[in-house]
Coordinates of C-alpha atoms in Angstrom, one line a residue:
M3 CA 1.4 -28.6 -48.3
R4 CA -2.0 -29.9 -48.4
T5 CA -3.5 -31.2 -45.0
S6 CA -5.6 -34.3 -44.8
R7 CA -9.0 -34.1 -43.4
G8 CA -8.1 -36.4 -40.6
G9 CA -5.0 -34.3 -39.7
S10 CA -7.1 -31.3 -39.7
S11 CA -9.6 -32.6 -37.3
A12 CA -6.7 -33.7 -34.9
W13 CA -5.5 -30.3 -35.0
A14 CA -8.8 -28.6 -34.4
A15 CA -9.3 -30.9 -31.5
A16 CA -6.0 -30.2 -30.1
V17 CA -6.9 -26.7 -30.2
A18 CA -10.1 -27.2 -28.5
L19 CA -8.6 -29.2 -25.8
F20 CA -5.9 -26.6 -25.1
S21 CA -8.6 -23.9 -24.9
L22 CA -10.6 -26.2 -22.7
V23 CA -7.6 -26.5 -20.2
G24 CA -7.0 -22.9 -20.2
A25 CA -10.4 -22.0 -19.4
V26 CA -10.7 -24.5 -16.5
A27 CA -7.2 -23.3 -15.3
G28 CA -8.6 -19.7 -15.3
Q29 CA -12.0 -20.4 -13.4
D30 CA -12.3 -18.9 -10.1
R31 CA -13.3 -21.4 -7.0
P32 CA -15.6 -19.3 -5.1
L33 CA -15.0 -18.7 -1.6
S34 CA -17.7 -17.3 1.1
A35 CA -17.0 -14.1 2.8
D36 CA -19.3 -14.5 5.7
F37 CA -16.7 -13.6 8.6
P38 CA -18.2 -13.4 12.1
E39 CA -17.8 -10.2 13.7
V40 CA -15.7 -10.4 17.0
Y41 CA -16.1 -6.6 18.1
R42 CA -16.0 -3.0 16.5
V43 CA -15.0 0.3 18.1
G44 CA -15.2 4.0 17.0
G45 CA -18.3 5.2 15.2
F46 CA -20.8 8.3 16.1
D47 CA -21.3 7.3 19.6
A48 CA -17.8 6.0 20.6
P49 CA -16.4 6.6 24.0
E50 CA -13.2 9.6 23.9
W51 CA -10.5 6.8 23.4
A52 CA -12.1 5.5 20.4
E53 CA -13.0 8.7 18.7
F54 CA -10.8 8.1 15.6
A55 CA -10.2 10.6 13.1
G56 CA -8.8 10.7 9.5
A57 CA -7.7 7.3 8.2
P58 CA -6.8 5.1 11.2
V59 CA -3.6 3.0 10.9
V60 CA -4.2 -0.7 12.5
A61 CA -1.9 -3.6 13.4
F62 CA -2.0 -6.7 15.6
D63 CA 0.6 -8.4 17.7
A64 CA 0.8 -12.1 18.6
A65 CA -1.8 -11.7 21.6
G66 CA -4.4 -10.4 19.4
R67 CA -4.2 -7.0 20.7
L68 CA -5.0 -4.2 18.2
Y69 CA -3.1 -1.0 17.7
V70 CA -4.7 1.8 16.2
Q71 CA -3.3 5.2 15.4
E72 CA -5.8 7.9 13.9
G73 CA -4.7 9.1 10.5
T74 CA -3.2 12.8 10.4
A75 CA -2.7 15.3 7.7
M76 CA 0.3 17.5 8.1
S77 CA -0.4 17.9 11.9
S78 CA 2.8 19.9 12.9
V79 CA 3.4 21.7 9.6
L80 CA 0.1 23.0 9.1
G81 CA -1.1 23.1 12.9
G82 CA -3.1 20.0 13.2
S83 CA -3.0 17.5 16.2
A84 CA -1.6 14.2 16.6
G85 CA -3.2 11.5 18.9
P86 CA -2.0 8.7 20.7
V87 CA -1.8 5.0 19.8
V88 CA -4.5 3.0 21.2
V89 CA -4.2 -0.6 22.3
I90 CA -7.4 -2.7 22.3
D91 CA -7.7 -6.4 23.8
P92 CA -9.0 -9.3 21.9
G93 CA -12.4 -8.5 23.4
G94 CA -12.7 -4.9 22.1
S95 CA -11.6 -3.1 25.5
L96 CA -9.0 -0.4 25.9
I97 CA -5.8 -1.8 27.5
R98 CA -3.7 1.6 27.2
T99 CA -2.7 4.6 25.1
V100 CA 0.8 5.1 24.1
G101 CA 2.2 8.6 23.4
G102 CA 0.2 11.4 22.3
A103 CA 0.5 15.2 20.9
G104 CA 3.8 16.9 21.8
E105 CA 7.3 18.0 21.1
G106 CA 9.1 15.5 23.7
P107 CA 10.4 12.1 23.2
G108 CA 7.7 9.6 23.4
E109 CA 5.3 12.3 22.3
F110 CA 4.2 12.9 18.6
D111 CA 4.5 16.0 16.4
E112 CA 3.6 14.3 13.1
P113 CA 3.2 10.7 13.0
R114 CA 3.0 8.9 9.5
G115 CA 2.9 5.5 10.3
L116 CA 2.6 2.8 12.8
V117 CA 4.6 -0.5 12.8
V118 CA 4.0 -3.3 15.3
W119 CA 6.3 -6.5 16.0
R120 CA 4.6 -9.9 16.9
D121 CA 5.9 -9.4 20.7
G122 CA 4.2 -5.7 21.0
R123 CA 7.1 -3.7 20.5
L124 CA 6.1 -0.9 18.1
A125 CA 7.4 1.8 16.3
V126 CA 5.9 5.4 15.0
A127 CA 7.2 7.0 12.1
D128 CA 7.3 10.6 13.3
V129 CA 8.4 13.2 10.4
G130 CA 7.9 15.9 13.0
H131 CA 10.8 14.6 15.0
N132 CA 12.4 13.3 11.9
A133 CA 13.0 10.1 13.9
Y134 CA 11.2 6.7 14.5
Q135 CA 9.9 6.6 18.0
L136 CA 10.3 3.1 19.5
F137 CA 8.4 1.7 22.5
T138 CA 8.5 -1.5 24.7
P139 CA 5.8 -4.0 24.4
D140 CA 4.5 -2.4 27.8
G141 CA 4.1 1.0 25.9
E142 CA 7.1 2.7 27.5
F143 CA 9.0 4.8 25.3
E144 CA 12.5 3.3 24.6
R145 CA 14.5 5.6 22.3
L146 CA 14.4 7.7 18.9
V147 CA 16.2 6.6 15.8
R148 CA 16.9 9.5 13.5
M149 CA 15.3 9.1 9.9
G150 CA 18.2 11.1 8.2
G151 CA 20.0 14.1 8.2
G152 CA 18.4 17.6 9.5
A153 CA 16.2 18.3 11.9
G154 CA 12.3 19.1 12.4
G155 CA 9.2 18.5 10.2
F156 CA 10.7 19.5 6.7
S157 CA 13.7 17.3 7.2
G158 CA 11.4 14.5 8.3
L159 CA 9.0 15.0 5.0
M160 CA 12.4 14.8 3.1
N161 CA 13.3 11.5 4.8
E162 CA 9.8 9.9 4.8
R163 CA 9.0 6.4 3.2
S164 CA 5.7 5.8 1.9
R165 CA 5.0 2.4 3.4
L166 CA 6.6 0.3 6.4
R167 CA 6.5 -3.4 7.5
P168 CA 8.3 -4.7 10.8
D169 CA 11.2 -7.0 9.7
P170 CA 10.9 -10.2 11.7
A171 CA 14.6 -10.8 12.3
G172 CA 15.0 -8.0 14.7
P173 CA 15.1 -4.0 15.1
A174 CA 14.6 -3.0 11.5
L175 CA 11.8 -2.1 9.0
I176 CA 11.2 -3.0 5.5
A177 CA 10.1 0.2 3.8
Q178 CA 9.2 1.4 0.4
G179 CA 10.5 4.6 -1.1
I180 CA 8.5 7.7 -2.1
S181 CA 8.0 8.8 -5.8
S182 CA 10.5 11.0 -7.5
G183 CA 7.8 13.7 -8.0
Q184 CA 7.1 13.6 -4.2
S185 CA 11.1 13.5 -3.3
A186 CA 11.3 16.5 -5.6
F187 CA 8.6 18.4 -4.5
T188 CA 9.4 18.0 -0.8
S189 CA 13.1 18.7 -1.2
A190 CA 12.4 21.8 -2.9
V191 CA 10.1 23.0 0.1
G192 CA 12.4 21.8 2.5
R193 CA 15.4 23.7 1.0
M194 CA 13.3 27.0 1.2
F195 CA 13.1 26.5 5.0
G196 CA 16.7 25.5 5.3
A197 CA 16.4 21.6 6.0
E198 CA 18.9 19.1 4.7
G199 CA 17.7 16.5 2.0
A200 CA 17.7 13.0 1.9
E201 CA 20.8 11.0 1.1
E202 CA 21.6 10.1 -2.7
G203 CA 20.8 6.7 -3.7
R204 CA 17.6 5.9 -1.6
V205 CA 15.1 3.7 -3.5
D206 CA 12.2 5.3 -5.0
D207 CA 8.6 3.9 -5.0
R208 CA 9.6 0.9 -7.2
G209 CA 12.2 0.0 -4.5
L210 CA 12.5 -1.8 -0.8
E211 CA 15.2 -1.1 1.6
R212 CA 15.7 -2.6 5.1
L213 CA 16.0 0.2 7.6
R214 CA 18.1 -1.0 10.8
L215 CA 17.1 0.8 13.9
D216 CA 19.9 -0.6 16.3
G217 CA 21.6 2.7 16.5
E218 CA 21.0 6.3 16.7
D219 CA 20.6 6.8 13.3
V220 CA 18.6 4.7 10.6
V221 CA 21.1 2.7 8.3
A222 CA 19.4 1.8 4.8
E223 CA 20.2 -1.3 3.0
R224 CA 18.8 -1.6 -0.3
L225 CA 16.7 -5.0 -0.9
L226 CA 15.1 -4.6 -4.3
Q227 CA 14.4 -2.6 -7.2
G228 CA 11.0 -3.1 -9.1
W229 CA 10.5 -2.6 -12.8
R230 CA 10.0 0.9 -13.8
P231 CA 8.6 1.2 -17.4
A232 CA 10.9 3.7 -19.5
T233 CA 9.4 7.2 -20.5
D234 CA 10.2 9.9 -23.1
D235 CA 11.2 12.0 -20.4
D236 CA 13.7 9.9 -18.7
G237 CA 16.7 12.1 -17.7
Q238 CA 15.2 15.1 -18.9
E239 CA 13.8 16.6 -15.9
S240 CA 12.8 20.3 -15.7
P241 CA 13.8 22.2 -12.5
L242 CA 10.9 22.9 -10.2
D243 CA 9.5 26.4 -10.2
L244 CA 7.3 26.6 -6.9
S245 CA 5.7 29.9 -8.2
D246 CA 4.2 28.1 -11.2
P247 CA 1.2 25.9 -10.6
T248 CA 1.7 23.8 -13.7
S249 CA 5.2 23.1 -12.5
I250 CA 4.4 22.0 -9.1
I251 CA 1.7 19.6 -10.4
G252 CA 4.0 18.4 -13.1
T253 CA 6.7 17.5 -10.7
I254 CA 4.3 15.8 -8.2
M255 CA 2.7 13.6 -11.1
G256 CA 6.5 13.0 -12.2
G257 CA 5.2 12.2 -15.7
E258 CA 3.3 9.0 -14.4
R259 CA 1.2 7.6 -17.0
W260 CA -2.4 6.3 -16.4
F261 CA -2.2 2.5 -15.8
E262 CA 1.6 2.4 -14.9
P263 CA 1.8 -0.6 -12.7
E264 CA 2.6 0.0 -9.0
L265 CA 5.0 -2.0 -6.9
L266 CA 2.6 -4.0 -5.1
W267 CA 4.1 -5.8 -2.0
D268 CA 4.1 -7.2 1.3
L269 CA 6.1 -9.3 4.2
L270 CA 5.9 -13.4 4.9
P271 CA 6.1 -14.4 8.2
D272 CA 9.9 -15.6 7.7
G273 CA 10.6 -12.2 6.4
G274 CA 10.6 -13.1 2.8
I275 CA 9.0 -10.7 0.5
V276 CA 6.1 -11.0 -2.2
Y277 CA 5.8 -8.6 -4.9
S278 CA 4.3 -7.6 -8.2
D279 CA 5.8 -5.0 -10.4
S280 CA 4.3 -5.5 -13.9
S281 CA 0.8 -5.3 -15.7
S282 CA 0.7 -9.1 -15.7
Y283 CA -0.6 -11.7 -13.3
R284 CA 2.9 -12.6 -11.7
I285 CA 4.0 -12.4 -8.2
R286 CA 7.5 -12.9 -7.3
V287 CA 8.4 -14.5 -4.1
T288 CA 11.8 -13.8 -2.5
D289 CA 13.9 -15.1 0.5
P290 CA 14.5 -12.3 3.0
A291 CA 17.5 -10.8 1.5
G292 CA 15.5 -10.2 -1.6
R293 CA 16.6 -13.1 -3.4
E294 CA 13.9 -14.4 -5.9
I295 CA 13.0 -18.0 -5.3
R296 CA 9.7 -18.5 -7.2
T297 CA 7.1 -16.9 -9.4
L298 CA 3.1 -17.1 -9.0
T299 CA 1.0 -16.8 -11.6
R300 CA -2.9 -17.3 -12.8
P301 CA -4.1 -17.2 -16.6
F302 CA -5.3 -13.4 -16.5
A303 CA -4.1 -11.4 -19.2
P304 CA -4.0 -7.5 -19.1
K305 CA -6.7 -5.7 -21.2
P306 CA -5.5 -3.2 -23.9
V307 CA -6.1 0.3 -23.2
T308 CA -8.0 1.5 -26.2
R309 CA -9.3 4.9 -27.4
G310 CA -12.5 4.6 -25.7
V311 CA -10.7 3.9 -22.4
R312 CA -8.4 6.8 -22.6
S313 CA -11.4 9.1 -23.2
A314 CA -13.5 7.5 -20.4
M315 CA -10.4 7.9 -18.0
R316 CA -10.1 11.6 -18.7
D317 CA -13.6 12.4 -18.7
R318 CA -14.3 10.6 -15.6
S319 CA -11.4 12.5 -13.7
L320 CA -12.3 15.9 -15.1
A321 CA -16.0 15.3 -13.7
R322 CA -14.5 14.1 -10.0
L323 CA -12.6 17.3 -9.8
P324 CA -13.9 19.2 -6.8
E325 CA -15.8 22.5 -7.3
G326 CA -13.6 25.3 -7.4
D327 CA -13.1 28.9 -8.2
G328 CA -11.2 28.4 -11.2
S329 CA -7.7 29.0 -9.6
D330 CA -4.6 28.6 -11.3
M331 CA -3.9 25.4 -9.6
R332 CA -7.1 23.9 -10.4
A333 CA -6.4 25.0 -14.0
A334 CA -3.0 23.2 -13.8
I335 CA -4.7 19.8 -12.5
R336 CA -7.1 20.1 -15.4
E337 CA -4.3 20.5 -17.7
Q338 CA -2.5 17.6 -16.4
I339 CA -5.3 15.2 -16.7
R340 CA -5.7 16.1 -20.7
N341 CA -2.3 15.7 -21.2
R342 CA -1.4 12.8 -19.3
G343 CA -0.2 9.8 -20.9
F344 CA -1.2 6.3 -20.9
M345 CA 0.4 2.8 -20.6
D346 CA -0.8 0.2 -23.3
E347 CA -2.1 -2.2 -21.1
I348 CA -4.5 -2.2 -17.7
P349 CA -2.7 -4.2 -14.9
V350 CA -4.5 -7.3 -13.7
L351 CA -3.8 -6.9 -10.1
S352 CA -4.6 -3.8 -7.9
A353 CA -3.6 -5.0 -4.2
L354 CA -1.4 -7.6 -2.6
R355 CA -1.3 -8.6 1.1
T356 CA -0.1 -11.5 3.1
T357 CA -1.8 -13.0 6.1
W358 CA -0.6 -13.5 9.7
D359 CA 0.0 -17.3 8.6
G360 CA 1.4 -16.7 5.2
A361 CA -1.3 -16.9 2.7
L362 CA -1.7 -14.0 -0.1
W363 CA -4.7 -12.0 -0.6
I364 CA -4.4 -10.8 -4.4
Q365 CA -7.1 -8.4 -5.8
R366 CA -7.6 -8.1 -9.4
R367 CA -9.2 -5.1 -11.1
G368 CA -12.8 -5.0 -11.8
E369 CA -14.5 -5.0 -15.1
E370 CA -14.5 -1.0 -15.6
P371 CA -10.7 0.4 -16.2
W372 CA -10.7 2.5 -13.2
D373 CA -12.3 -0.2 -11.0
E374 CA -9.6 -1.6 -8.5
D375 CA -12.2 -3.4 -6.4
G376 CA -12.4 -6.6 -8.3
P377 CA -12.3 -10.3 -7.1
I378 CA -9.8 -11.3 -4.5
D379 CA -7.5 -14.4 -5.1
V380 CA -6.2 -16.3 -2.1
M381 CA -3.0 -18.0 -2.5
R382 CA -0.4 -19.9 -0.8
A383 CA 3.3 -18.8 -0.9
D384 CA 4.1 -22.1 -2.7
G385 CA 1.8 -21.2 -5.4
A386 CA -1.4 -23.4 -4.3
Y387 CA -4.4 -21.8 -5.3
V388 CA -7.2 -21.5 -2.7
G389 CA -10.3 -20.0 -4.1
T390 CA -11.4 -16.5 -4.9
F391 CA -13.9 -14.0 -3.2
A392 CA -16.2 -12.5 -5.7
A393 CA -16.0 -8.7 -6.3
G394 CA -17.9 -6.9 -3.7
A395 CA -17.9 -9.7 -1.3
T396 CA -15.5 -8.5 1.0
E397 CA -12.5 -5.9 1.1
V398 CA -8.8 -6.6 1.7
P399 CA -8.4 -6.2 5.5
D400 CA -6.6 -3.2 6.7
A401 CA -4.8 -5.7 9.1
F402 CA -4.2 -9.3 9.5
G403 CA -3.9 -11.1 13.0
P404 CA -3.4 -14.3 14.7
D405 CA -5.9 -16.7 15.0
G406 CA -7.6 -15.6 11.8
L407 CA -8.3 -11.9 13.3
V408 CA -8.8 -9.3 10.7
A409 CA -9.4 -5.6 10.8
F410 CA -11.4 -3.6 8.6
V411 CA -11.8 0.5 8.8
E412 CA -15.3 1.4 7.7
R413 CA -17.0 4.7 7.4
D414 CA -20.7 5.7 8.2
E415 CA -22.8 8.5 6.2
L416 CA -20.9 11.1 8.2
D417 CA -17.5 9.7 7.0
I418 CA -16.8 8.7 10.9
P419 CA -14.4 5.9 10.7
S420 CA -15.2 2.6 13.0
I421 CA -12.8 -0.5 12.9
V422 CA -14.5 -3.7 12.8
V423 CA -12.6 -6.9 13.8
R424 CA -13.8 -10.2 12.2
R425 CA -12.4 -13.9 12.1
I426 CA -11.7 -15.6 8.8
P427 CA -11.9 -19.2 8.3
V428 CA -8.8 -21.4 8.3
E429 CA -8.5 -21.9 4.8
V430 CA -7.8 -18.5 4.0
R431 CA -5.5 -17.4 6.7

């Protein structure tokens, strides 16, 4: 059918208008990242109580007190040490320390997570004890809650979860599972030492569960399971051979491909969950029971994974391998990099956090395929868009607190960590 000149012009105008609306909708409203500093602790010349090591974990309570636990790396299993939880007042001075290295109740054998409720109660995930250690707001030891079956560090590793948040409703945690590869590896190692395995039916790294802490043992309740892309290897797992480096690396990686979208999530102040589980800019908002109530979007589409992207990712990963002696393990890692598969799209989002008051900080990827430190959008849980911090203007804080307090873990040229507390403006809280 022939189209008249007038009709063609009208169609062209409609297309142009639609494109203009889309372009305007996708524009970023710039936000200033000039956050005034409140205090900083740690660093090269810090007092002994602020000599943090590893990757410190930080959290606030409702009084603005900051809780810090230094990162550990397999302390009980490999013979390291475990530091106390340091509690700092809103001016940057030490209030108290909680716990410390040891094997008794209230002492830490292998701390792998810190959770602080708003009233100042805290829990430490201690895989060395295979338990969550609970403390009162005054820092007094309250009780242990076993993570799962078995005793000792290897059972604790088998019962570990990868990320924890305090459930606002009561003595419970919201937890993300560990990857199937990590689970298979720790289970195999644990069985060598006679440790008991984790229960069947636990969520993996694409799922969340509520861990009730009101008894002697954790009671896990499944909350949600995020989307997992199908693979050709589903249901065809090979048994792990701990004498074969290729088998070990392959199991730990679990067949994961480059650019598989992670489960990004956090909690709202009322216990609702916000999460993203796909490559697109789509964030789901649920009630505290995990029932979806709305979806938040912005008009940014995933970029395709081209042949050039695949080549660049492999070359960059191989170049970043630490220098070694040509060991079998290093060769296995190189083989895994060369043979690792790819998704068809690069996910839009790289990080998702909620503030103390319930706003969302949503980080997008940067221009390069491997760059996860792109612009940061700020949105309300009802979907209202606030604005965007330009790439490099700020990082996503390591902890959000009351009255706009935020904490960043920074490192100097000697890789010594400091914790910097700043205050963000009302519009982005």
